[in-house]
Short mmCIF file of C-alpha atoms and ligand atoms in Angstrom, two decimals:
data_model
loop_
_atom_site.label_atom_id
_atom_site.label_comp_id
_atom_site.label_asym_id
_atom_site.label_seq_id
_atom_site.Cartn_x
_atom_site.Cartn_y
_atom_site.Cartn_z
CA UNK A 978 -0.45 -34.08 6.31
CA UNK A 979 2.41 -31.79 7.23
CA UNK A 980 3.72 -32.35 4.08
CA UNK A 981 1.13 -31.04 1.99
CA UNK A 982 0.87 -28.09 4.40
CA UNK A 983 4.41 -27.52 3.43
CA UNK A 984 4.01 -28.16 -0.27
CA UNK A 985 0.98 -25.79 -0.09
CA UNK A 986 2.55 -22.99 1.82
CA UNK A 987 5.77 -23.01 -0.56
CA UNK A 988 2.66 -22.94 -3.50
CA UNK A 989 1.64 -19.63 -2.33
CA UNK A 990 4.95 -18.27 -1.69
CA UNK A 991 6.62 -18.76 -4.92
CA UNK A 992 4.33 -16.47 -7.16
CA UNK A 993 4.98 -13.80 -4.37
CA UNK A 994 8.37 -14.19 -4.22
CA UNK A 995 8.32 -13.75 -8.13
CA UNK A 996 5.86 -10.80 -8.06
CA UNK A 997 8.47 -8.99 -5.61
CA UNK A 998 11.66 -9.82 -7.77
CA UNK A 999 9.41 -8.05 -10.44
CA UNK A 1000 8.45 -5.13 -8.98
CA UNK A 1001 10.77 -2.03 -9.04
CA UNK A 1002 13.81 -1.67 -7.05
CA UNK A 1003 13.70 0.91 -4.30
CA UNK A 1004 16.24 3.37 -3.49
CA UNK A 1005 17.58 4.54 -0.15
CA UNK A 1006 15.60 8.16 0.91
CA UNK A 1007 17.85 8.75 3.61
CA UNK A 1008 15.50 10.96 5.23
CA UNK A 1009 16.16 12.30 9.08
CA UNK A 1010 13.26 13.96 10.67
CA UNK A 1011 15.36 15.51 13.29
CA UNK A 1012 16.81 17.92 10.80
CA UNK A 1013 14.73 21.20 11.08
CA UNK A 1014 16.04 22.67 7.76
CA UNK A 1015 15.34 19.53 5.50
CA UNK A 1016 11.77 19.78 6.82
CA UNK A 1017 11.44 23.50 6.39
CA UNK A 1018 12.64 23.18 3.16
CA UNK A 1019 10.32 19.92 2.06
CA UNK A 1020 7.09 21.97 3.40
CA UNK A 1021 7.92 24.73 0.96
CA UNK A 1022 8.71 21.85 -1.51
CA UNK A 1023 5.04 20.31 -0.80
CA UNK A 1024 3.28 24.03 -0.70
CA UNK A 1025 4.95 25.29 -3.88
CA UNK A 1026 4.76 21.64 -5.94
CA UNK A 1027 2.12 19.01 -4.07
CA UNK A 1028 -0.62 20.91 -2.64
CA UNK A 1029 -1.99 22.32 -6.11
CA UNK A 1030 -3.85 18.55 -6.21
CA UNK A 1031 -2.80 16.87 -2.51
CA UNK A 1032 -4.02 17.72 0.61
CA UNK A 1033 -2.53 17.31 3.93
CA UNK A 1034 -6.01 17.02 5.97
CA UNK A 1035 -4.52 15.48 9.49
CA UNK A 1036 -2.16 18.20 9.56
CA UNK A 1037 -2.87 21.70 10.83
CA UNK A 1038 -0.69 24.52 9.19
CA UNK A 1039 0.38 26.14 12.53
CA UNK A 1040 1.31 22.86 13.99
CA UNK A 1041 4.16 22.66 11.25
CA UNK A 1042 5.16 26.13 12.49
CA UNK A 1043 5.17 24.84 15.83
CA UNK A 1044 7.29 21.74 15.54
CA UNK A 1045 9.81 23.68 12.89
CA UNK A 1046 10.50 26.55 14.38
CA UNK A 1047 8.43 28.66 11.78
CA UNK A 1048 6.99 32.42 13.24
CA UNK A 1049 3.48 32.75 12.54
CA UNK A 1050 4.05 35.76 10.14
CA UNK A 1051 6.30 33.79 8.09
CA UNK A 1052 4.19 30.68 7.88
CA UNK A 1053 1.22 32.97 6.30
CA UNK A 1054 4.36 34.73 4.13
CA UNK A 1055 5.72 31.67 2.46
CA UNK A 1056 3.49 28.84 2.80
CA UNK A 1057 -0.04 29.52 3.37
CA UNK A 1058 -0.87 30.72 -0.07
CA UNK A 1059 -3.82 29.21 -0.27
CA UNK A 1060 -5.58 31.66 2.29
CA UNK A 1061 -7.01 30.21 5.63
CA UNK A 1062 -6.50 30.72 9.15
CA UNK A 1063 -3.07 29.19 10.74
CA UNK A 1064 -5.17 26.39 12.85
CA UNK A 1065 -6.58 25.00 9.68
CA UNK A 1066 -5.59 21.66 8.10
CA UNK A 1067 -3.60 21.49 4.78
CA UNK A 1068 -6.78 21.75 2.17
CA UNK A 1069 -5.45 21.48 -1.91
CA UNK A 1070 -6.59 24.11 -4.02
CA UNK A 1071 -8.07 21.85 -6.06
CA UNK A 1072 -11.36 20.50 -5.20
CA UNK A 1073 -11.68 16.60 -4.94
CA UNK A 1074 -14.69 15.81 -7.94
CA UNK A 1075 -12.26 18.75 -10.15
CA UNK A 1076 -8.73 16.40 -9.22
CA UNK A 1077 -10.84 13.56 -10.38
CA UNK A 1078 -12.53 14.50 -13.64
CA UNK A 1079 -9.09 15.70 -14.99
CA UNK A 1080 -6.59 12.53 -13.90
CA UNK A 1081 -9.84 10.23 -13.55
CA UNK A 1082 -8.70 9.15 -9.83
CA UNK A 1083 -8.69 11.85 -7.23
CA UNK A 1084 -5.03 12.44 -5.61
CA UNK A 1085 -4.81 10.67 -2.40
CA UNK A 1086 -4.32 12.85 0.97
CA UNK A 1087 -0.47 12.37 1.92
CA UNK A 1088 -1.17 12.70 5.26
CA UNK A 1089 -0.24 8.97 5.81
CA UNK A 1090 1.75 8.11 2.45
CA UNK A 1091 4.76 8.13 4.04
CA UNK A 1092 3.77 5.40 6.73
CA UNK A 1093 1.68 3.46 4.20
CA UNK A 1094 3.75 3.30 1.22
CA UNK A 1095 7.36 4.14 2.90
CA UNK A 1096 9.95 6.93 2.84
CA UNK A 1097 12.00 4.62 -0.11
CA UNK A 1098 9.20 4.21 -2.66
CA UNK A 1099 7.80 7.85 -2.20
CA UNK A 1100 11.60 8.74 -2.73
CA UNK A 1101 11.79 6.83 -5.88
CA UNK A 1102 8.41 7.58 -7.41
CA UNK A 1103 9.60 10.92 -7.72
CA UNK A 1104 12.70 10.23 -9.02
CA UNK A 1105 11.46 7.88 -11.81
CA UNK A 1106 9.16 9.10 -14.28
CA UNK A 1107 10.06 8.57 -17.85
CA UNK A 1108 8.91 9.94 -21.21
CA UNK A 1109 6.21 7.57 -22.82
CA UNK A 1110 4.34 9.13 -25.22
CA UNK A 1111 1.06 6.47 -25.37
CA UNK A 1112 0.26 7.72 -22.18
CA UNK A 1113 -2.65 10.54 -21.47
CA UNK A 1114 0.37 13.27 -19.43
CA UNK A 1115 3.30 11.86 -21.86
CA UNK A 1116 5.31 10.32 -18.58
CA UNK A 1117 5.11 7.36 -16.94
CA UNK A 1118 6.57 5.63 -14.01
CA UNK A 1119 8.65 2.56 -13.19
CA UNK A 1120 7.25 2.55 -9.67
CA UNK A 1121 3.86 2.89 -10.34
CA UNK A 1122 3.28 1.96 -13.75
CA UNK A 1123 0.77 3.70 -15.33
CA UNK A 1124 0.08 6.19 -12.61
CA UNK A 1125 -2.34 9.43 -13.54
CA UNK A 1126 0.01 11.71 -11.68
CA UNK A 1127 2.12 13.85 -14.22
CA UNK A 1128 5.63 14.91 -13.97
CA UNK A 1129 4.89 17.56 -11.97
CA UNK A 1130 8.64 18.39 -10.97
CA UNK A 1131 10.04 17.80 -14.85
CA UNK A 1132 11.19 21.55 -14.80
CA UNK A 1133 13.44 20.38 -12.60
CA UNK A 1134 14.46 17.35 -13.27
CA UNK A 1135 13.82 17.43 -16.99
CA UNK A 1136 12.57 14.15 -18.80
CA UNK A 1137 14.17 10.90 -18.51
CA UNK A 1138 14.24 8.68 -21.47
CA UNK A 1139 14.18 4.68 -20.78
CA UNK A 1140 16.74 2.42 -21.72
CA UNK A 1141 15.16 -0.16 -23.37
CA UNK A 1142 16.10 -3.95 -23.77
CA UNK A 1143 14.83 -7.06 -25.36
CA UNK A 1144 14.17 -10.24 -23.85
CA UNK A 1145 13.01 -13.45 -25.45
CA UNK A 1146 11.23 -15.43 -23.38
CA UNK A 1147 8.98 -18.52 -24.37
CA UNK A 1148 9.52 -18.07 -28.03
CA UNK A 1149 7.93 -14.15 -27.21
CA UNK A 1150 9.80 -11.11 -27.17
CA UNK A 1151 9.29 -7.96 -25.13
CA UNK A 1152 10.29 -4.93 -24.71
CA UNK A 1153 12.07 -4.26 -20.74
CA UNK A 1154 13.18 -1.04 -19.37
CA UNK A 1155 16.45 -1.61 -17.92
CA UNK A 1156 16.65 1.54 -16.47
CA UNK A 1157 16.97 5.43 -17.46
CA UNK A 1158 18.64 8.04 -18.80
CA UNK A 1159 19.04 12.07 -18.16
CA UNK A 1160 16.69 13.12 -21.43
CA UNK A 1161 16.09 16.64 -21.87
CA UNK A 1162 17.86 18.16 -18.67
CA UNK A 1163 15.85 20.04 -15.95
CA UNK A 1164 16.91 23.38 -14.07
CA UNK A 1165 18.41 20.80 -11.19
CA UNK A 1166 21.33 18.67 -11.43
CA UNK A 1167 20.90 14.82 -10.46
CA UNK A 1168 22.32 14.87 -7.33
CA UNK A 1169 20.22 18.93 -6.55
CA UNK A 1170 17.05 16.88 -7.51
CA UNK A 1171 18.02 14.09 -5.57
CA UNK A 1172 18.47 16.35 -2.23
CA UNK A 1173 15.25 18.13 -3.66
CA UNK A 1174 12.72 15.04 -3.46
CA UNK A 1175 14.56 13.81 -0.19
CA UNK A 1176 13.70 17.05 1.98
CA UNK A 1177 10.32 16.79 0.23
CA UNK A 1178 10.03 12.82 1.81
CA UNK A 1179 11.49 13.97 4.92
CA UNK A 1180 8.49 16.21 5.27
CA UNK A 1181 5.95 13.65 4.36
CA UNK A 1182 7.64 11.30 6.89
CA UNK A 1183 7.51 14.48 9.58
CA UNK A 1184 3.52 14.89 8.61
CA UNK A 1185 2.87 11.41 9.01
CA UNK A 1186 3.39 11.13 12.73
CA UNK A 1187 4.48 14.66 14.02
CA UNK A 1188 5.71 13.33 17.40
CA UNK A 1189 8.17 11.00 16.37
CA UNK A 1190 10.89 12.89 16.74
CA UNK A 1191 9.68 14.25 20.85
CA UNK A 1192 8.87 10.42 20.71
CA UNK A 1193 12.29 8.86 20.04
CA UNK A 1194 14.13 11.66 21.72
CA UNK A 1195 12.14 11.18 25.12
CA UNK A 1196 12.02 7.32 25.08
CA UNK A 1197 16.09 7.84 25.43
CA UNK A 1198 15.32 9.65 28.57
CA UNK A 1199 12.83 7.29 30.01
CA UNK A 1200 15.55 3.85 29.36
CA UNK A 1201 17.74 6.11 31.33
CA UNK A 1202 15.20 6.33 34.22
CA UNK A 1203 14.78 3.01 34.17
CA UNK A 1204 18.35 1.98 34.51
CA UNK A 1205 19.02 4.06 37.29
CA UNK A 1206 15.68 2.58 38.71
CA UNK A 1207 16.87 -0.60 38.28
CA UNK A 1208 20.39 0.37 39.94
CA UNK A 1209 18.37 1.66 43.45
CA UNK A 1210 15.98 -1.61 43.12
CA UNK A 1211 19.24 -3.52 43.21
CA UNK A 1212 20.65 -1.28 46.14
CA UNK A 1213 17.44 -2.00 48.25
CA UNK A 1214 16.94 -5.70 47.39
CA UNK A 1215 20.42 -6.06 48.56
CA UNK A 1216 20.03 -3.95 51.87
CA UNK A 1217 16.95 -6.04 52.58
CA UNK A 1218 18.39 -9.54 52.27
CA UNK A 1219 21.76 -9.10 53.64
CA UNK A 1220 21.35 -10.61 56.91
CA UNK A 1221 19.00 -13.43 55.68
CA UNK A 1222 21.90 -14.83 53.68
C1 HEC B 289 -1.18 17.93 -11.16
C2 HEC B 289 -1.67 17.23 -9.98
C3 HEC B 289 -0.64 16.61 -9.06
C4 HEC B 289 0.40 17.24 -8.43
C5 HEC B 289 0.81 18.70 -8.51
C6 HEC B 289 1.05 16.23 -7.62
N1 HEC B 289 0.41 15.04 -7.74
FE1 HEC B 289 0.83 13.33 -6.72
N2 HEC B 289 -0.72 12.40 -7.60
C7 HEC B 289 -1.58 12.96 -8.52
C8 HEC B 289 -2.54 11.96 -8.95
C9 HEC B 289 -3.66 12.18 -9.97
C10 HEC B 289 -2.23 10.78 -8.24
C11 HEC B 289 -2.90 9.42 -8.36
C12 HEC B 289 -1.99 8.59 -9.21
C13 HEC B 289 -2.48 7.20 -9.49
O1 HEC B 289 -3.17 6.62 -8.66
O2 HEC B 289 -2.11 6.68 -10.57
C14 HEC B 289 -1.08 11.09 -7.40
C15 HEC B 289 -0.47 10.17 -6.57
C16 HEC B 289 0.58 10.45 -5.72
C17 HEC B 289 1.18 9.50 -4.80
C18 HEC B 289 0.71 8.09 -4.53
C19 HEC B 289 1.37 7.08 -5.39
C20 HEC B 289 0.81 5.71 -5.11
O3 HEC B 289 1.59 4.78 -5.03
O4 HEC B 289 -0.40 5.57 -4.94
C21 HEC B 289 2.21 10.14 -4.17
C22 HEC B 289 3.15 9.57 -3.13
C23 HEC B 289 2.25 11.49 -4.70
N3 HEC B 289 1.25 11.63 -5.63
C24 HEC B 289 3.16 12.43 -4.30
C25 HEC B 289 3.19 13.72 -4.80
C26 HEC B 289 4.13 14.72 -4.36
C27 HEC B 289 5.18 14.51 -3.27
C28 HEC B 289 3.88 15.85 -5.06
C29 HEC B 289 4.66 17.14 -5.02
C30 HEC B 289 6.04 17.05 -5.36
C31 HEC B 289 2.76 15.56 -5.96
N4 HEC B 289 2.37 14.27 -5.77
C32 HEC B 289 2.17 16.47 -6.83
C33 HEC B 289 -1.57 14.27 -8.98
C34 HEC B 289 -0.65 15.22 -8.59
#
């Protein structure tokens, strides 16, 4: 009986062991919420390139001021283009049934992309988009294959080609991208774009839980307490029991 159990577990395993070897390999983001001027700079990353089709909707705009030490008159300066009061939430310009009749699948809110999909694979979406001309926007993407999102940052980057490989396998062969190369060059080098899309992560990380950083800074404080808690507990057990023993 336990046998079979094991048998049938290993079963399921295997194709999802396979289906993970398969899948694309994620780079590092390196992100660090807990540095103001990566953030400021990702939220004028996200207003200027994202928020044409994305919204923000969990996040209110003067929140981000708030928590990034952004003045009021500046946030309506350099990020609130699209209008609005500074206690909105981050609408896109674009309206939803617009988004979805030009890329045929509406652009998801990133309010949460960052804790559903993970600081590394946002990071590397962005960073791997690939000319392929059979496809509607001419890119496509070796994280998400297929995706309707264009290049949006190709200025920047500029237009990788893929390196391509064959691979026989069971008398079939295919074509496999191996990886890419720097195709026509953007206005950023590789390492500028790679700093570029990180700040931008680092602010969809921020967005997606705004008190993480007050979070992790005050749980150091309250381990503290409790040690020194735990040190006057001792002091007091001890005082108690001393003439018991
Ligand atoms: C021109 C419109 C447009 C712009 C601008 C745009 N996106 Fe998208 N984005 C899309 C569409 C459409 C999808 C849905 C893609 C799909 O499901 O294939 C998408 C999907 C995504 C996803 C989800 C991928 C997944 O795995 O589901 C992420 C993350 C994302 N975009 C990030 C960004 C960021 C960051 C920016 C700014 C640098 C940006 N997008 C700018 C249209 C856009």
């Amino acid at each position: 009986m336990l046998i079979k159990k094991i048998v049938f577990a290993a079963a399921m395993l295997a194709p999802a062991m396979a289906l993970g070897e398969a899948a694309a390999h994620l780079d590092h983001a390196g992100t660090d919420i807990h540095n103001d001027a990566s953030l400021q700079r990702g939220a004028r990353n996200f207003v200027n390139y994202c928020l044409g089709c994305h919204s923000a909707q969990y996040v209110r705009w003067n929140r981000v001021a708030a928590d990034l030490g952004i003045g009021e008159a500046e946030l309506e300066r350099n990020l609130m283009f699209t209008g609005g009061k500074s206690y909105d939430t981050i609408k896109s310009a674009m309206p939803r049934a617009q988004a979805t009749e030009w890329f045929g699948v509406a652009p998801p809110d990133l309010s949460l992309i960052a804790r559903s999909r993970g600081t590394d694979y946002i990071y590397t979406f962005l960073r791997t988009f690939y000319a392929d001309p059979s496809r509607p926007a001419g890119v496509n993407n070796l994280v998400l294959p297929n995706t309707a999102m264009p290049h949006v940052l190709a200025d920047l980057q500029g237009v990788q080609t893929p390196r391509v490989e064959l691979v026989t396998r069971e008398g079939a062969t295919e074509e496999h991208i191996v990886g890419l190369t720097g195709g026509s060059p953007g206005t950023l080098s590789g390492e500028e774009y790679d700093e570029f899309v990180r700040d931008t992560v680092n602010f969809l990380d921020y967005i997606g839980e705004p008190v993480k950083a007050k979070r992790q800074s005050m749980g150091v404080w309250v381990v503290l307490f409790l040690l020194v808690f735990w040190l006057f507990t001792y002091l007091l057990k001890k005082e108690y029991w001393k003439d018991i023993h």
